Coordinates of C-alpha atoms and ligand atoms in Angstrom, one line a residue:
X196 CA -6.7 -22.3 -138.0
X197 CA -9.1 -24.7 -135.8
X198 CA -10.4 -22.1 -133.7
X199 CA -12.1 -23.1 -130.6
X200 CA -15.0 -20.8 -129.3
X201 CA -16.6 -20.5 -125.8
X202 CA -19.4 -22.8 -126.6
X203 CA -17.4 -25.4 -128.0
X204 CA -15.1 -25.2 -125.3
X205 CA -18.1 -25.3 -122.8
X206 CA -19.8 -28.2 -124.7
X207 CA -16.2 -30.2 -124.9
X208 CA -15.8 -29.5 -121.1
X209 CA -19.0 -31.2 -120.4
X210 CA -18.5 -34.1 -122.6
X211 CA -15.4 -34.8 -121.0
X212 CA -15.8 -33.8 -117.4
X213 CA -19.6 -33.3 -116.8
X214 CA -18.9 -30.0 -115.3
X215 CA -21.0 -27.7 -117.8
X216 CA -24.7 -28.8 -117.5
X217 CA -27.1 -27.0 -120.0
X218 CA -28.3 -24.5 -117.3
X219 CA -24.8 -23.4 -116.9
X220 CA -23.7 -23.6 -120.2
X221 CA -26.6 -21.1 -121.0
X222 CA -25.7 -19.2 -118.0
X223 CA -22.0 -18.6 -118.9
X224 CA -22.8 -17.7 -122.4
X225 CA -25.3 -15.0 -121.1
X226 CA -22.7 -13.4 -118.8
X227 CA -20.0 -13.6 -121.6
X228 CA -22.3 -11.8 -124.5
X229 CA -23.2 -9.2 -121.6
X230 CA -19.5 -8.5 -121.0
X231 CA -19.4 -8.1 -124.7
X232 CA -22.2 -5.5 -125.0
X233 CA -20.3 -4.1 -121.7
X234 CA -17.1 -3.7 -123.7
X235 CA -18.9 -1.9 -126.2
X236 CA -20.2 0.5 -124.1
X237 CA -16.8 1.2 -122.3
X238 CA -15.1 1.2 -125.4
X239 CA -17.2 4.0 -126.8
X240 CA -16.1 6.3 -123.7
X241 CA -16.4 9.8 -124.2
X242 CA -18.6 9.4 -127.7
X243 CA -21.3 8.5 -125.9
X244 CA -23.2 9.9 -122.5
X245 CA -21.4 7.2 -120.5
X246 CA -18.4 8.5 -118.7
X247 CA -18.5 10.4 -115.0
X248 CA -20.5 10.0 -112.3
X249 CA -24.5 8.8 -112.0
X250 CA -25.1 11.1 -109.2
X251 CA -26.0 8.2 -106.5
X252 CA -24.0 6.0 -104.1
X253 CA -23.9 2.5 -104.1
X254 CA -24.0 0.4 -100.5
X255 CA -20.3 0.6 -100.1
X256 CA -20.9 4.5 -100.1
X257 CA -18.8 4.9 -103.2
X258 CA -20.3 7.3 -106.2
X259 CA -21.8 5.4 -108.9
X260 CA -20.0 5.6 -112.1
X261 CA -22.7 6.1 -115.2
X262 CA -21.2 2.9 -116.7
X263 CA -21.4 0.9 -112.9
X264 CA -25.0 1.3 -113.3
X265 CA -25.1 0.1 -117.2
X266 CA -23.2 -2.8 -116.9
X267 CA -25.1 -3.7 -113.5
X268 CA -28.5 -3.4 -115.3
X269 CA -27.2 -5.0 -118.4
X270 CA -26.4 -8.0 -116.5
X271 CA -29.8 -8.3 -114.7
X272 CA -31.8 -7.8 -117.9
X273 CA -29.7 -10.6 -119.6
X274 CA -30.2 -13.0 -117.0
X275 CA -33.6 -12.5 -115.7
X276 CA -35.5 -14.4 -118.1
X277 CA -33.3 -17.7 -118.7
X278 CA -34.6 -20.0 -116.2
X279 CA -30.8 -20.9 -114.8
X280 CA -31.1 -18.5 -112.1
X281 CA -32.7 -18.1 -108.4
X282 CA -31.2 -14.8 -107.6
X283 CA -28.6 -12.3 -108.2
X284 CA -26.5 -10.1 -105.8
X285 CA -23.8 -7.1 -107.0
X286 CA -21.6 -4.8 -105.5
X287 CA -24.3 -2.4 -106.6
X288 CA -27.5 -3.5 -105.3
X289 CA -27.8 -3.4 -101.4
X290 CA -30.3 -6.8 -101.3
X291 CA -30.2 -9.6 -103.8
X292 CA -32.4 -9.0 -107.2
X293 CA -34.9 -12.2 -106.8
X294 CA -36.1 -13.9 -110.3
X295 CA -39.8 -12.8 -110.4
X296 CA -42.8 -15.0 -110.4
X297 CA -43.6 -14.5 -113.9
X298 CA -39.9 -15.8 -115.1
X299 CA -38.7 -19.5 -114.4
X300 CA -36.1 -19.9 -112.0
X301 CA -33.4 -22.2 -111.9
X302 CA -30.6 -23.8 -109.2
X303 CA -28.0 -21.4 -109.9
X304 CA -27.1 -17.9 -107.9
X305 CA -25.0 -15.7 -109.9
X306 CA -22.8 -12.6 -108.3
X307 CA -20.7 -9.8 -109.8
X308 CA -19.0 -6.6 -109.6
X309 CA -20.4 -5.3 -112.8
X310 CA -17.4 -3.0 -113.5
X311 CA -14.7 -3.2 -111.3
X312 CA -11.9 -0.6 -110.9
X313 CA -14.5 2.1 -111.9
X314 CA -12.4 4.8 -110.8
X315 CA -10.5 4.0 -114.0
X316 CA -13.0 4.8 -116.2
X317 CA -12.7 8.7 -116.7
X318 CA -8.6 8.0 -117.2
X319 CA -9.0 5.1 -119.8
X320 CA -7.4 2.5 -117.7
X321 CA -8.2 -1.2 -118.0
X322 CA -11.3 -2.2 -115.9
X323 CA -13.5 -5.3 -115.9
X324 CA -16.5 -7.3 -114.5
X325 CA -16.0 -10.1 -112.0
X326 CA -18.6 -12.8 -111.9
X327 CA -19.1 -16.0 -109.4
X328 CA -21.5 -19.0 -109.8
X329 CA -23.3 -20.9 -106.8
X330 CA -25.8 -23.2 -106.5
X331 CA -28.8 -23.0 -104.2
X332 CA -28.3 -24.9 -101.1
X333 CA -30.5 -27.6 -101.4
X334 CA -32.0 -28.6 -104.3
X335 CA -35.9 -28.2 -103.6
X336 CA -37.5 -25.5 -105.3
X337 CA -38.1 -22.8 -102.5
X338 CA -37.5 -19.4 -103.2
X339 CA -34.1 -17.9 -102.7
X340 CA -33.4 -15.8 -99.7
X341 CA -30.3 -13.2 -99.3
X342 CA -28.7 -16.0 -96.6
X343 CA -28.4 -18.5 -99.5
X344 CA -25.5 -16.5 -101.0
X345 CA -23.8 -16.7 -97.8
X346 CA -21.4 -19.7 -98.7
X347 CA -17.7 -20.1 -98.9
X348 CA -16.0 -19.7 -101.7
X349 CA -15.0 -23.1 -102.2
X350 CA -18.9 -23.8 -103.2
X351 CA -18.4 -22.0 -106.2
X352 CA -19.6 -23.8 -109.2
X353 CA -17.6 -21.0 -111.6
X354 CA -15.8 -18.0 -111.7
X355 CA -14.3 -15.4 -113.9
X356 CA -13.8 -11.7 -115.1
X357 CA -13.9 -9.9 -118.5
X358 CA -11.2 -7.4 -118.7
X359 CA -11.6 -4.5 -120.7
X360 CA -8.3 -3.4 -122.0
X361 CA -6.4 -3.2 -125.3
X362 CA -8.2 -6.2 -126.5
X363 CA -11.2 -7.9 -124.3
X364 CA -10.7 -11.0 -122.8
X365 CA -12.8 -13.6 -120.8
X366 CA -11.0 -15.6 -118.2
X367 CA -13.1 -18.6 -116.7
X368 CA -12.7 -22.0 -114.7
X369 CA -15.7 -24.1 -114.3
X370 CA -13.5 -26.4 -111.9
X371 CA -11.0 -27.8 -114.0
X372 CA -8.3 -25.1 -114.8
X373 CA -8.6 -21.5 -116.0
X374 CA -9.2 -20.7 -119.6
X375 CA -9.0 -17.5 -121.6
X376 CA -10.9 -16.2 -124.4
X377 CA -10.5 -13.2 -126.5
X378 CA -13.4 -11.3 -128.2
X379 CA -13.7 -11.1 -131.5
X380 CA -15.4 -7.9 -131.9
X381 CA -16.5 -8.0 -135.6
X382 CA -18.5 -11.2 -134.7
X383 CA -19.1 -11.0 -131.1
X384 CA -17.1 -14.3 -130.9
X385 CA -15.2 -15.2 -127.5
X386 CA -12.2 -17.6 -129.3
X387 CA -9.9 -19.9 -126.8
X388 CA -6.8 -18.0 -126.6
X389 CA -5.1 -19.8 -123.7
X390 CA -6.3 -23.3 -122.9
X391 CA -4.6 -23.7 -119.3
X392 CA -3.3 -20.5 -117.4
X393 CA -1.0 -21.0 -114.5
X394 CA 0.5 -18.9 -111.9
X395 CA 4.2 -19.6 -111.5
X396 CA 5.3 -20.3 -108.1
X397 CA 7.9 -17.8 -107.8
X398 CA 8.1 -14.3 -108.9
X399 CA 10.0 -10.9 -109.2
X400 CA 6.7 -8.8 -109.1
X401 CA 4.5 -7.6 -106.7
X402 CA 1.4 -5.8 -106.4
X403 CA 0.1 -3.4 -103.7
X404 CA -0.9 0.5 -103.2
X405 CA 2.3 1.6 -101.4
X406 CA 0.8 4.6 -100.4
X407 CA -0.7 2.9 -97.4
X408 CA 2.3 1.6 -95.8
X409 CA 2.1 3.8 -92.7
X410 CA -1.2 1.9 -92.1
X411 CA -0.3 -1.7 -92.7
X412 CA 0.1 -4.2 -90.0
X413 CA 3.8 -5.4 -88.9
X414 CA 3.4 -8.8 -90.9
X415 CA 2.7 -6.8 -94.2
X416 CA 5.4 -4.2 -93.5
X417 CA 8.2 -6.6 -93.0
X418 CA 7.2 -8.7 -96.0
X419 CA 7.3 -5.7 -98.2
X420 CA 10.1 -4.1 -96.6
X421 CA 12.3 -7.4 -97.3
X422 CA 11.1 -7.3 -101.0
X423 CA 12.4 -3.4 -101.1
X424 CA 15.7 -4.6 -99.3
X425 CA 16.1 -6.4 -102.9
X426 CA 19.3 -8.2 -103.8
X427 CA 21.3 -7.1 -100.7
X428 CA 18.3 -7.9 -98.5
X429 CA 17.2 -11.2 -97.2
X430 CA 15.2 -12.3 -100.3
X431 CA 18.6 -12.1 -102.3
X432 CA 16.7 -10.7 -105.4
X433 CA 15.5 -7.6 -106.8
X434 CA 11.6 -7.1 -107.4
X435 CA 9.6 -5.2 -109.4
X436 CA 6.5 -3.3 -108.5
X437 CA 2.9 -2.9 -110.2
X438 CA -0.1 -1.2 -108.8
X439 CA -3.2 -0.5 -111.9
X440 CA -6.1 0.0 -109.0
X441 CA -8.2 -2.2 -110.9
X442 CA -7.9 -5.7 -109.2
X443 CA -9.2 -7.3 -112.6
X444 CA -5.9 -6.0 -114.5
X445 CA -3.6 -6.7 -111.8
X446 CA -5.1 -10.2 -111.4
X447 CA -5.2 -10.7 -115.2
X448 CA -1.5 -9.8 -115.3
X449 CA -0.8 -12.5 -112.3
X450 CA -2.4 -15.2 -114.4
X451 CA -0.3 -14.3 -117.3
X452 CA 3.2 -14.0 -116.0
X453 CA 3.1 -14.6 -112.4
X454 CA 3.0 -12.1 -109.2
X455 CA 1.3 -11.6 -105.7
X456 CA -1.4 -9.3 -105.2
X457 CA -2.0 -7.8 -101.6
X458 CA -4.9 -5.8 -100.3
X459 CA -3.9 -6.0 -96.5
X460 CA -6.4 -4.7 -93.7
X461 CA -5.1 -1.4 -92.4
X462 CA -5.2 0.9 -89.8
X463 CA -7.4 3.5 -91.7
X464 CA -10.6 1.7 -91.0
X465 CA -9.9 -1.1 -87.9
X466 CA -13.3 -2.2 -88.3
X467 CA -13.1 -3.1 -91.8
X468 CA -10.9 -6.3 -92.4
X469 CA -10.0 -5.2 -95.7
X470 CA -11.0 -2.8 -98.8
X471 CA -12.1 -5.6 -101.3
X472 CA -15.6 -7.5 -101.0
X473 CA -15.2 -11.4 -100.2
X474 CA -18.3 -12.6 -102.2
X475 CA -17.8 -11.0 -105.5
X476 CA -14.1 -10.3 -105.7
X477 CA -12.2 -12.1 -103.7
X478 CA -13.8 -15.4 -103.9
X479 CA -14.1 -15.3 -107.3
X480 CA -10.6 -14.5 -108.1
X481 CA -9.0 -16.9 -105.2
X482 CA -11.1 -19.5 -107.2
X483 CA -9.3 -18.6 -110.9
X484 CA -5.7 -18.2 -108.7
X485 CA -6.1 -21.5 -107.2
X486 CA -7.5 -23.2 -110.3
X487 CA -4.2 -21.9 -111.9
X488 CA -2.1 -23.5 -109.1
X489 CA -1.4 -20.3 -107.2
X490 CA -2.6 -19.3 -103.5
X491 CA -4.9 -17.0 -101.8
X492 CA -5.3 -16.1 -98.1
X493 CA -6.7 -13.3 -96.0
X494 CA -3.3 -13.2 -94.2
X495 CA -4.2 -16.1 -92.1
X496 CA -6.5 -18.9 -94.0
X497 CA -7.4 -19.6 -97.5
X498 CA -9.8 -17.1 -98.7
X499 CA -12.0 -19.9 -100.1
X500 CA -12.5 -21.3 -96.6
X501 CA -13.9 -18.2 -95.2
X502 CA -17.8 -18.5 -94.1
X503 CA -19.6 -15.1 -95.0
X504 CA -21.9 -13.4 -92.9
X505 CA -22.6 -10.5 -94.7
X506 CA -23.6 -9.7 -98.5
X507 CA -20.8 -7.2 -98.7
X508 CA -18.8 -7.9 -96.2
X509 CA -14.8 -7.3 -96.8
X510 CA -11.7 -9.5 -96.5
X511 CA -8.0 -9.1 -96.8
X512 CA -6.5 -10.0 -99.9
X513 CA -3.0 -11.9 -100.9
X514 CA -3.4 -14.0 -103.7
X515 CA -0.8 -15.3 -106.4
X516 CA 2.9 -17.0 -106.5
X517 CA 2.3 -19.6 -103.8
X518 CA 6.0 -19.1 -102.2
X519 CA 5.1 -15.4 -101.6
X520 CA 1.4 -15.7 -100.3
X521 CA 3.0 -18.6 -98.4
X522 CA 5.7 -16.5 -96.8
X523 CA 3.5 -13.2 -96.2
X524 CA 1.1 -15.8 -94.5
X525 CA 3.5 -17.1 -92.1
X526 CA 4.8 -13.7 -91.1
X527 CA 1.0 -13.1 -89.7
Ligands
P6P607 P1 -7.1 1.7 -104.2 C1 -11.2 -0.5 -107.3 O1 -11.7 0.6 -106.9 C2 -10.8 -1.9 -106.6 O2 -12.2 -1.9 -105.7 C3 -10.0 -2.9 -107.0 O3 -10.4 -3.0 -108.2 C4 -8.6 -2.3 -107.0 O4 -7.6 -3.3 -106.6 C5 -8.7 -1.6 -105.3 O5 -10.0 -1.0 -105.4 C6 -8.0 -0.3 -105.7 O6 -7.9 0.4 -104.2 O7 -7.0 2.1 -102.8 O8 -5.6 1.6 -104.9 O9 -7.5 2.9 -104.9

């Protein structure tokens, strides 16, 4: 079988489109290799002492799981020496990690949620790693600052995720569509298993945490009530729902078979525009969804056009099937 590895895919995309210069290829391969290592750690579960809480909280005030920290440290250790990066930012770190002077630095900025959905770890449900690549705003060699990360999602150079499920998959875009790779554990090779993922514009499947319904704003209530009304309601068809409570798993399902994912702002914390983080959750996922022909808004405008003001700022998320995201956005 003429199988294409991640390495060959990146080389051939650069050859045909010029989108993956050597430094970016090295960065993406290093992230992919680290995700394979994280997959191995996650897969051992209770056989290693990696489950449960770490006894610390992150900047979000969330109890960190041991695997959150293991994944975060693995990504830092693997990427610190390569010379592609100026700095890294993570959900698990209050401030960016700037590449120390004794290592070479490069133009790229790497952002990640090292283990998204970690509330699912202890119950053996799919979780994942989300990553985003930006470039330093100017090309001069000045030292990076936290402000350099505050770029709108449209400026992403690349984005992707690994999903640690029954199989371990890597889904990646460098700006020319979305490709999916499956990890061959025996050799540690990522093999191209889907060259061009696409999100159908129509769907019958939606994902939202319905237990928050009483806290939703009116446009979301109206939209979901119409889905619930089914064939006899204004939509004229029945819908199905899925909620894994692991964004990577929910978004992966949408990229594979369609659907719409929503995490709206709600009245529980009116000061927060939503639960999900813009820079290392919503932006990379929105980049992938748009590259796959879908749509992603915060209820008012494209997520990728939002000018960030803070490293860990949150945002409401409506992403997936274009017709559905257009409709729920129009209700806002
Ligand atoms: P809830 C996981 O903690 C996460 O950040 C996303 O992966 C997921 O979509 C969401 O939160 C789940 O939130 O409120 O349903 O537990």
